[in-house]
Amino acid sequence: MTALLSGRSSKLVGLVIAFLLLLISTVTSILYGILDTDWQTAIDAYINFNGSNEHIVIKDVRVPRALIAAAVGASLGIAGALLQSLTRNPVADLGVFGINSGAALFIVVAVSIFSVNSLSQFTWIAFAGAAFSGIAVYVLGSLGRDGLTPLKLTLAGSAIYALASSLTSGLLVANQQAMEEVLFWLAGSVAGRKLEMLAAVFPYMLLAWLAAFLLARPINTLMLGEDVAKGLGQKTALVKVAAGMLIILLAGSSVAVAGPISFVGLIIPHVSRYLVGIDTRWVFAYSAFLGAILLLAADIGARCTAMPKELPIGVMTVLAGAPFFIHVARKGLSRG
């Protein structure tokens, strides 16, 4: 398929447009909701803070959730692009592959059994859960005579997702207090999150973003085929391990701060490849911006759809992602 933006200059212009759309989405997220404000009020909340409801809402609610939505969206977009490139599976996603649900299960176990309530501990627990699920999916998908295949990876991911979700539900039913603490978080949400929560995981996100772009060229080579990559002198096992570690960092940090949010990592890489082709350097860049824009838009929709209440942001991404997943899966089956 020919990319919509074929030249380098047009791709750079596209990135500038994406950046402007990200700024517009961020401003919209900060200014609009149950309590509408204006840009001057938002500026005064930091320059001339007076303790009014408008200023408190801007500083303590709107700005943190906008920044968290943008950071998590960018992380999920890049993670999805990494996962799809690594597995060469068009339906690969952190949710579909059970990585998000594994991270969520570990946190629910920590809350319900060990009474953990520290964000710093949540971060490491989420990393452990994402790593456990990722390794389990890889091992299960590698079993059999024909080795690792996209179909087996998808089936293994679905099995891990079902197992982790069932265990999570069982633990929450058995522990009503834990259910009250994490139920809204499990649906995926940026509501009520503090900026300190983002600060705790942002170094891991930033490290993974930068490392993903450094790894983009080796992944381009790996996508030519493992035999070709080895023939060019690439240590393919090292590239795969590095990509896997980045996926775990991105998934774990995102789940720790916003809960398990599915389908962003499925939709965004496909849109990015439609715009710029298969070069992962451009795909990663576009996935970061578009992922941030999508999650900000989903958050705005979540708070405006059922005013004065709001839906979890994960519900909005599922509404968009489920039909997209069916479309991609049917397209892949028809080609097969």
mmCIF file of C-alpha atoms in Angstrom:
data_model
loop_
_atom_site.group_PDB
_atom_site.id
_atom_site.type_symbol
_atom_site.label_atom_id
_atom_site.label_comp_id
_atom_site.label_asym_id
_atom_site.label_seq_id
_atom_site.Cartn_x
_atom_site.Cartn_y
_atom_site.Cartn_z
ATOM 1 C CA MET A 1 0.000 0.000 0.000
ATOM 2 C CA THR A 2 1.330 3.448 -0.981
ATOM 3 C CA ALA A 3 1.716 5.834 1.929
ATOM 4 C CA LEU A 4 -0.438 8.959 1.906
ATOM 5 C CA LEU A 5 2.636 11.060 2.780
ATOM 6 C CA SER A 6 5.456 9.786 0.571
ATOM 7 C CA GLY A 7 8.190 12.425 0.663
ATOM 8 C CA ARG A 8 10.345 13.408 3.621
ATOM 9 C CA SER A 9 9.149 17.016 3.499
ATOM 10 C CA SER A 10 5.480 15.986 3.473
ATOM 11 C CA LYS A 11 6.072 13.678 6.441
ATOM 12 C CA LEU A 12 7.715 16.524 8.363
ATOM 13 C CA VAL A 13 4.770 18.788 7.550
ATOM 14 C CA GLY A 14 2.480 16.010 8.770
ATOM 15 C CA LEU A 15 4.392 15.884 12.069
ATOM 16 C CA VAL A 16 4.003 19.647 12.488
ATOM 17 C CA ILE A 17 0.249 19.329 11.875
ATOM 18 C CA ALA A 18 0.078 16.461 14.378
ATOM 19 C CA PHE A 19 1.920 18.596 16.935
ATOM 20 C CA LEU A 20 -0.545 21.456 16.419
ATOM 21 C CA LEU A 21 -3.484 19.044 16.775
ATOM 22 C CA LEU A 22 -1.922 17.769 19.995
ATOM 23 C CA LEU A 23 -1.705 21.329 21.330
ATOM 24 C CA ILE A 24 -5.336 22.002 20.368
ATOM 25 C CA SER A 25 -6.459 18.749 22.015
ATOM 26 C CA THR A 26 -4.524 19.572 25.186
ATOM 27 C CA VAL A 27 -5.972 23.091 25.404
ATOM 28 C CA THR A 28 -9.482 21.752 24.768
ATOM 29 C CA SER A 29 -9.027 19.161 27.511
ATOM 30 C CA ILE A 30 -7.903 21.853 29.960
ATOM 31 C CA LEU A 31 -10.614 24.410 29.188
ATOM 32 C CA TYR A 32 -13.786 22.383 28.649
ATOM 33 C CA GLY A 33 -15.838 20.035 30.809
ATOM 34 C CA ILE A 34 -18.580 20.302 33.410
ATOM 35 C CA LEU A 35 -17.050 23.647 34.401
ATOM 36 C CA ASP A 36 -16.077 25.589 31.273
ATOM 37 C CA THR A 37 -13.234 28.075 31.644
ATOM 38 C CA ASP A 38 -11.212 30.277 29.295
ATOM 39 C CA TRP A 39 -7.547 30.563 28.387
ATOM 40 C CA GLN A 40 -7.000 33.642 30.559
ATOM 41 C CA THR A 41 -8.384 31.810 33.592
ATOM 42 C CA ALA A 42 -6.031 28.913 32.920
ATOM 43 C CA ILE A 43 -3.043 31.273 32.773
ATOM 44 C CA ASP A 44 -4.143 33.122 35.918
ATOM 45 C CA ALA A 45 -4.403 29.803 37.786
ATOM 46 C CA TYR A 46 -0.597 29.670 37.650
ATOM 47 C CA ILE A 47 0.324 33.362 37.612
ATOM 48 C CA ASN A 48 -2.315 34.847 39.928
ATOM 49 C CA PHE A 49 -3.762 31.901 41.833
ATOM 50 C CA ASN A 50 -6.654 33.064 44.039
ATOM 51 C CA GLY A 51 -8.037 29.780 45.399
ATOM 52 C CA SER A 52 -11.246 29.949 43.357
ATOM 53 C CA ASN A 53 -12.968 26.800 42.111
ATOM 54 C CA GLU A 54 -11.913 27.592 38.541
ATOM 55 C CA HIS A 55 -8.236 27.896 39.473
ATOM 56 C CA ILE A 56 -8.298 24.760 41.627
ATOM 57 C CA VAL A 57 -9.960 22.769 38.841
ATOM 58 C CA ILE A 58 -7.347 23.951 36.327
ATOM 59 C CA LYS A 59 -4.297 23.220 38.516
ATOM 60 C CA ASP A 60 -5.386 20.093 40.342
ATOM 61 C CA VAL A 61 -7.679 18.381 37.823
ATOM 62 C CA ARG A 62 -7.570 19.536 34.219
ATOM 63 C CA VAL A 63 -3.837 20.051 33.620
ATOM 64 C CA PRO A 64 -2.762 16.788 35.330
ATOM 65 C CA ARG A 65 -5.317 14.662 33.456
ATOM 66 C CA ALA A 66 -4.454 16.307 30.109
ATOM 67 C CA LEU A 67 -0.726 15.692 30.577
ATOM 68 C CA ILE A 68 -1.325 12.135 31.791
ATOM 69 C CA ALA A 69 -3.636 11.356 28.847
ATOM 70 C CA ALA A 70 -1.060 12.704 26.385
ATOM 71 C CA ALA A 71 1.856 10.779 27.943
ATOM 72 C CA VAL A 72 -0.066 7.508 28.266
ATOM 73 C CA GLY A 73 -1.485 7.841 24.742
ATOM 74 C CA ALA A 74 1.988 8.388 23.283
ATOM 75 C CA SER A 75 3.339 5.395 25.228
ATOM 76 C CA LEU A 76 0.520 3.099 24.100
ATOM 77 C CA GLY A 77 0.909 4.230 20.493
ATOM 78 C CA ILE A 78 4.641 3.484 20.433
ATOM 79 C CA ALA A 79 4.161 0.208 22.338
ATOM 80 C CA GLY A 80 1.561 -0.944 19.807
ATOM 81 C CA ALA A 81 3.844 -0.049 16.890
ATOM 82 C CA LEU A 82 6.718 -1.943 18.532
ATOM 83 C CA LEU A 83 4.548 -4.979 19.227
ATOM 84 C CA GLN A 84 3.098 -5.133 15.709
ATOM 85 C CA SER A 85 6.533 -4.717 14.121
ATOM 86 C CA LEU A 86 8.151 -7.292 16.384
ATOM 87 C CA THR A 87 5.462 -9.947 15.918
ATOM 88 C CA ARG A 88 4.489 -8.983 12.337
ATOM 89 C CA ASN A 89 0.915 -9.353 13.548
ATOM 90 C CA PRO A 90 -1.610 -6.689 12.434
ATOM 91 C CA VAL A 91 -3.929 -7.294 15.417
ATOM 92 C CA ALA A 92 -1.193 -7.100 18.052
ATOM 93 C CA ASP A 93 -2.095 -4.810 20.951
ATOM 94 C CA LEU A 94 -1.205 -4.629 24.633
ATOM 95 C CA GLY A 95 -4.813 -5.465 25.516
ATOM 96 C CA VAL A 96 -5.305 -8.185 22.895
ATOM 97 C CA PHE A 97 -2.037 -9.848 23.938
ATOM 98 C CA GLY A 98 -2.964 -9.805 27.620
ATOM 99 C CA ILE A 99 -0.060 -7.573 28.677
ATOM 100 C CA ASN A 100 -2.321 -4.882 30.147
ATOM 101 C CA SER A 101 -4.495 -7.423 31.937
ATOM 102 C CA GLY A 102 -1.431 -9.116 33.417
ATOM 103 C CA ALA A 103 -0.175 -5.817 34.806
ATOM 104 C CA ALA A 104 -3.652 -5.092 36.187
ATOM 105 C CA LEU A 105 -3.870 -8.549 37.792
ATOM 106 C CA PHE A 106 -0.602 -8.050 39.650
ATOM 107 C CA ILE A 107 -1.789 -4.705 41.009
ATOM 108 C CA VAL A 108 -5.150 -6.165 42.112
ATOM 109 C CA VAL A 109 -3.292 -9.012 43.861
ATOM 110 C CA ALA A 110 -1.082 -6.438 45.589
ATOM 111 C CA VAL A 111 -4.096 -4.373 46.723
ATOM 112 C CA SER A 112 -6.443 -7.180 47.746
ATOM 113 C CA ILE A 113 -3.992 -9.629 49.319
ATOM 114 C CA PHE A 114 -0.999 -7.559 50.419
ATOM 115 C CA SER A 115 -2.821 -4.228 51.039
ATOM 116 C CA VAL A 116 -0.340 -2.287 48.922
ATOM 117 C CA ASN A 117 -1.384 1.318 48.232
ATOM 118 C CA SER A 118 1.883 3.031 47.310
ATOM 119 C CA LEU A 119 2.195 4.451 43.796
ATOM 120 C CA SER A 120 5.922 3.722 43.645
ATOM 121 C CA GLN A 121 5.173 0.086 44.468
ATOM 122 C CA PHE A 122 2.336 0.048 41.922
ATOM 123 C CA THR A 123 4.831 1.049 39.240
ATOM 124 C CA TRP A 124 7.155 -1.880 39.856
ATOM 125 C CA ILE A 125 4.247 -4.291 40.328
ATOM 126 C CA ALA A 126 2.777 -3.199 36.987
ATOM 127 C CA PHE A 127 6.166 -3.721 35.315
ATOM 128 C CA ALA A 128 6.353 -7.215 36.814
ATOM 129 C CA GLY A 129 2.833 -8.066 35.649
ATOM 130 C CA ALA A 130 3.491 -6.805 32.124
ATOM 131 C CA ALA A 131 6.742 -8.776 31.979
ATOM 132 C CA PHE A 132 5.092 -11.948 33.243
ATOM 133 C CA SER A 133 2.273 -11.729 30.688
ATOM 134 C CA GLY A 134 4.617 -10.878 27.826
ATOM 135 C CA ILE A 135 6.906 -13.816 28.586
ATOM 136 C CA ALA A 136 3.937 -16.180 29.011
ATOM 137 C CA VAL A 137 2.473 -15.141 25.645
ATOM 138 C CA TYR A 138 5.850 -15.552 23.941
ATOM 139 C CA VAL A 139 6.431 -19.003 25.444
ATOM 140 C CA LEU A 140 2.920 -20.246 24.632
ATOM 141 C CA GLY A 141 3.108 -18.803 21.123
ATOM 142 C CA SER A 142 6.430 -20.570 20.513
ATOM 143 C CA LEU A 143 5.202 -24.038 21.436
ATOM 144 C CA GLY A 144 4.723 -26.564 18.659
ATOM 145 C CA ARG A 145 6.581 -27.731 15.602
ATOM 146 C CA ASP A 146 6.156 -24.586 13.503
ATOM 147 C CA GLY A 147 7.420 -22.232 16.225
ATOM 148 C CA LEU A 148 6.245 -18.666 16.708
ATOM 149 C CA THR A 149 3.438 -17.564 14.374
ATOM 150 C CA PRO A 150 1.114 -14.506 14.415
ATOM 151 C CA LEU A 151 -1.961 -16.720 14.852
ATOM 152 C CA LYS A 152 -0.460 -18.628 17.789
ATOM 153 C CA LEU A 153 0.637 -15.369 19.399
ATOM 154 C CA THR A 154 -2.884 -13.994 19.115
ATOM 155 C CA LEU A 155 -4.402 -17.155 20.584
ATOM 156 C CA ALA A 156 -1.844 -17.201 23.402
ATOM 157 C CA GLY A 157 -2.520 -13.534 24.116
ATOM 158 C CA SER A 158 -6.262 -14.167 24.196
ATOM 159 C CA ALA A 159 -5.740 -17.043 26.629
ATOM 160 C CA ILE A 160 -3.569 -14.929 28.958
ATOM 161 C CA TYR A 161 -6.074 -12.087 28.741
ATOM 162 C CA ALA A 162 -8.964 -14.399 29.663
ATOM 163 C CA LEU A 163 -7.016 -15.998 32.520
ATOM 164 C CA ALA A 164 -5.815 -12.685 33.989
ATOM 165 C CA SER A 165 -9.257 -11.067 33.651
ATOM 166 C CA SER A 166 -10.962 -14.035 35.329
ATOM 167 C CA LEU A 167 -8.507 -14.064 38.226
ATOM 168 C CA THR A 168 -8.874 -10.292 38.607
ATOM 169 C CA SER A 169 -12.671 -10.563 38.733
ATOM 170 C CA GLY A 170 -12.497 -13.394 41.260
ATOM 171 C CA LEU A 171 -10.181 -11.468 43.568
ATOM 172 C CA LEU A 172 -12.374 -8.367 43.432
ATOM 173 C CA VAL A 173 -15.541 -10.344 44.178
ATOM 174 C CA ALA A 174 -13.831 -11.915 47.190
ATOM 175 C CA ASN A 175 -12.560 -8.573 48.467
ATOM 176 C CA GLN A 176 -15.235 -5.873 48.336
ATOM 177 C CA GLN A 177 -12.938 -3.190 49.713
ATOM 178 C CA ALA A 178 -10.356 -3.810 47.004
ATOM 179 C CA MET A 179 -13.121 -3.654 44.392
ATOM 180 C CA GLU A 180 -14.126 -0.177 45.583
ATOM 181 C CA GLU A 181 -10.513 0.979 45.412
ATOM 182 C CA VAL A 182 -9.598 -0.241 41.922
ATOM 183 C CA LEU A 183 -12.831 -0.853 39.968
ATOM 184 C CA PHE A 184 -12.869 2.544 38.202
ATOM 185 C CA TRP A 185 -9.103 2.307 37.674
ATOM 186 C CA LEU A 186 -9.483 -1.127 36.041
ATOM 187 C CA ALA A 187 -11.729 0.324 33.348
ATOM 188 C CA GLY A 188 -8.923 2.692 32.390
ATOM 189 C CA SER A 189 -9.160 6.312 33.449
ATOM 190 C CA VAL A 190 -7.151 9.496 33.879
ATOM 191 C CA ALA A 191 -9.780 11.131 36.116
ATOM 192 C CA GLY A 192 -8.599 12.037 39.604
ATOM 193 C CA ARG A 193 -4.958 11.298 38.822
ATOM 194 C CA LYS A 194 -2.402 13.633 40.335
ATOM 195 C CA LEU A 195 0.616 15.056 38.543
ATOM 196 C CA GLU A 196 2.810 13.222 41.067
ATOM 197 C CA MET A 197 1.534 9.948 39.617
ATOM 198 C CA LEU A 198 2.822 10.907 36.175
ATOM 199 C CA ALA A 199 6.098 12.160 37.642
ATOM 200 C CA ALA A 200 6.714 8.736 39.197
ATOM 201 C CA VAL A 201 6.511 6.883 35.864
ATOM 202 C CA PHE A 202 7.497 9.561 33.336
ATOM 203 C CA PRO A 203 11.260 8.810 33.497
ATOM 204 C CA TYR A 204 10.513 5.229 32.382
ATOM 205 C CA MET A 205 8.210 6.463 29.619
ATOM 206 C CA LEU A 206 10.786 8.971 28.363
ATOM 207 C CA LEU A 207 13.563 6.378 28.445
ATOM 208 C CA ALA A 208 11.402 3.959 26.435
ATOM 209 C CA TRP A 209 10.423 6.647 23.895
ATOM 210 C CA LEU A 210 14.045 7.570 23.221
ATOM 211 C CA ALA A 211 15.189 3.939 23.111
ATOM 212 C CA ALA A 212 12.382 3.046 20.678
ATOM 213 C CA PHE A 213 13.636 5.605 18.167
ATOM 214 C CA LEU A 214 17.199 4.302 18.571
ATOM 215 C CA LEU A 215 15.884 0.785 17.942
ATOM 216 C CA ALA A 216 13.816 1.780 14.898
ATOM 217 C CA ARG A 217 16.537 1.136 12.300
ATOM 218 C CA PRO A 218 17.400 -2.370 13.610
ATOM 219 C CA ILE A 219 13.674 -3.197 13.642
ATOM 220 C CA ASN A 220 13.436 -2.058 10.015
ATOM 221 C CA THR A 221 16.149 -4.582 9.206
ATOM 222 C CA LEU A 222 14.460 -7.306 11.280
ATOM 223 C CA MET A 223 11.208 -6.770 9.375
ATOM 224 C CA LEU A 224 12.986 -7.871 6.186
ATOM 225 C CA GLY A 225 13.060 -11.368 7.689
ATOM 226 C CA GLU A 226 15.176 -12.995 10.374
ATOM 227 C CA ASP A 227 17.437 -14.783 7.890
ATOM 228 C CA VAL A 228 18.084 -11.560 5.980
ATOM 229 C CA ALA A 229 18.750 -9.663 9.201
ATOM 230 C CA LYS A 230 21.220 -12.301 10.380
ATOM 231 C CA GLY A 231 22.864 -12.229 6.959
ATOM 232 C CA LEU A 232 23.407 -8.487 7.407
ATOM 233 C CA GLY A 233 25.135 -9.164 10.718
ATOM 234 C CA GLN A 234 22.300 -8.239 13.046
ATOM 235 C CA LYS A 235 22.000 -9.910 16.441
ATOM 236 C CA THR A 236 18.293 -10.547 16.088
ATOM 237 C CA ALA A 237 17.829 -12.053 19.553
ATOM 238 C CA LEU A 238 19.266 -8.911 21.144
ATOM 239 C CA VAL A 239 16.933 -6.668 19.096
ATOM 240 C CA LYS A 240 13.913 -8.760 20.111
ATOM 241 C CA VAL A 241 14.849 -8.701 23.804
ATOM 242 C CA ALA A 242 15.411 -4.943 23.696
ATOM 243 C CA ALA A 243 12.049 -4.379 21.965
ATOM 244 C CA GLY A 244 10.329 -6.631 24.488
ATOM 245 C CA MET A 245 11.827 -4.688 27.397
ATOM 246 C CA LEU A 246 10.623 -1.400 25.900
ATOM 247 C CA ILE A 247 7.100 -2.796 25.477
ATOM 248 C CA ILE A 248 7.108 -3.847 29.130
ATOM 249 C CA LEU A 249 8.343 -0.399 30.242
ATOM 250 C CA LEU A 250 5.668 1.373 28.202
ATOM 251 C CA ALA A 251 2.865 -0.980 29.228
ATOM 252 C CA GLY A 252 3.832 -1.105 32.905
ATOM 253 C CA SER A 253 4.174 2.662 33.297
ATOM 254 C CA SER A 254 0.898 3.312 31.443
ATOM 255 C CA VAL A 255 -1.083 0.782 33.500
ATOM 256 C CA ALA A 256 0.434 2.053 36.760
ATOM 257 C CA VAL A 257 -0.886 5.576 36.208
ATOM 258 C CA ALA A 258 -4.049 5.123 34.100
ATOM 259 C CA GLY A 259 -5.102 1.490 34.383
ATOM 260 C CA PRO A 260 -5.402 -0.947 31.461
ATOM 261 C CA ILE A 261 -6.478 0.967 28.326
ATOM 262 C CA SER A 262 -6.950 -1.187 25.246
ATOM 263 C CA PHE A 263 -6.988 -0.652 21.481
ATOM 264 C CA VAL A 264 -4.920 2.557 21.320
ATOM 265 C CA GLY A 265 -1.913 0.406 20.449
ATOM 266 C CA LEU A 266 -3.978 -1.426 17.826
ATOM 267 C CA ILE A 267 -5.519 1.536 16.010
ATOM 268 C CA ILE A 268 -2.699 4.077 15.988
ATOM 269 C CA PRO A 269 0.093 2.040 14.280
ATOM 270 C CA HIS A 270 -2.275 1.200 11.405
ATOM 271 C CA VAL A 271 -3.168 4.870 10.941
ATOM 272 C CA SER A 272 0.521 5.804 11.115
ATOM 273 C CA ARG A 273 1.513 3.231 8.489
ATOM 274 C CA TYR A 274 -1.320 4.428 6.260
ATOM 275 C CA LEU A 275 0.124 7.944 6.482
ATOM 276 C CA VAL A 276 3.888 7.306 6.271
ATOM 277 C CA GLY A 277 4.471 3.682 5.180
ATOM 278 C CA ILE A 278 6.335 0.944 6.981
ATOM 279 C CA ASP A 279 9.531 2.783 8.006
ATOM 280 C CA THR A 280 9.390 2.360 11.776
ATOM 281 C CA ARG A 281 11.267 5.610 12.426
ATOM 282 C CA TRP A 282 8.342 7.582 11.030
ATOM 283 C CA VAL A 283 5.752 5.112 12.350
ATOM 284 C CA PHE A 284 7.028 5.543 15.918
ATOM 285 C CA ALA A 285 7.011 9.343 15.638
ATOM 286 C CA TYR A 286 3.492 9.485 14.237
ATOM 287 C CA SER A 287 2.256 6.837 16.692
ATOM 288 C CA ALA A 288 3.451 8.957 19.620
ATOM 289 C CA PHE A 289 1.596 12.079 18.456
ATOM 290 C CA LEU A 290 -1.524 10.305 17.220
ATOM 291 C CA GLY A 291 -1.731 8.126 20.335
ATOM 292 C CA ALA A 292 -1.623 11.217 22.532
ATOM 293 C CA ILE A 293 -4.289 12.940 20.404
ATOM 294 C CA LEU A 294 -6.553 9.869 20.444
ATOM 295 C CA LEU A 295 -6.428 9.468 24.224
ATOM 296 C CA LEU A 296 -7.023 13.184 24.799
ATOM 297 C CA ALA A 297 -10.014 13.034 22.442
ATOM 298 C CA ALA A 298 -11.293 9.907 24.220
ATOM 299 C CA ASP A 299 -10.973 11.658 27.590
ATOM 300 C CA ILE A 300 -12.866 14.717 26.338
ATOM 301 C CA GLY A 301 -15.583 12.416 24.968
ATOM 302 C CA ALA A 302 -15.694 10.427 28.219
ATOM 303 C CA ARG A 303 -16.368 13.525 30.311
ATOM 304 C CA CYS A 304 -18.856 15.115 27.871
ATOM 305 C CA THR A 305 -20.945 12.074 26.872
ATOM 306 C CA ALA A 306 -22.805 11.560 30.161
ATOM 307 C CA MET A 307 -22.553 14.921 31.947
ATOM 308 C CA PRO A 308 -22.513 15.566 34.862
ATOM 309 C CA LYS A 309 -21.039 12.086 35.268
ATOM 310 C CA GLU A 310 -18.267 10.701 33.089
ATOM 311 C CA LEU A 311 -17.342 7.387 31.543
ATOM 312 C CA PRO A 312 -13.981 5.681 32.047
ATOM 313 C CA ILE A 313 -11.667 6.540 29.178
ATOM 314 C CA GLY A 314 -11.154 2.823 28.512
ATOM 315 C CA VAL A 315 -14.823 2.535 27.544
ATOM 316 C CA MET A 316 -14.365 5.168 24.819
ATOM 317 C CA THR A 317 -11.289 3.461 23.359
ATOM 318 C CA VAL A 318 -13.116 0.112 23.309
ATOM 319 C CA LEU A 319 -16.043 1.678 21.423
ATOM 320 C CA ALA A 320 -13.600 2.869 18.764
ATOM 321 C CA GLY A 321 -11.229 -0.098 18.882
ATOM 322 C CA ALA A 322 -13.556 -3.103 18.816
ATOM 323 C CA PRO A 323 -14.944 -2.415 15.299
ATOM 324 C CA PHE A 324 -11.413 -1.598 14.122
ATOM 325 C CA PHE A 325 -10.135 -4.914 15.520
ATOM 326 C CA ILE A 326 -12.883 -6.815 13.668
ATOM 327 C CA HIS A 327 -12.045 -4.966 10.450
ATOM 328 C CA VAL A 328 -8.302 -5.697 10.704
ATOM 329 C CA ALA A 329 -8.888 -9.340 11.680
ATOM 330 C CA ARG A 330 -11.285 -9.916 8.765
ATOM 331 C CA LYS A 331 -8.883 -8.223 6.367
ATOM 332 C CA GLY A 332 -6.057 -10.458 7.552
ATOM 333 C CA LEU A 333 -8.181 -13.600 7.232
ATOM 334 C CA SER A 334 -9.296 -12.682 3.698
ATOM 335 C CA ARG A 335 -5.659 -12.245 2.661
ATOM 336 C CA GLY A 336 -4.764 -15.558 4.291
#
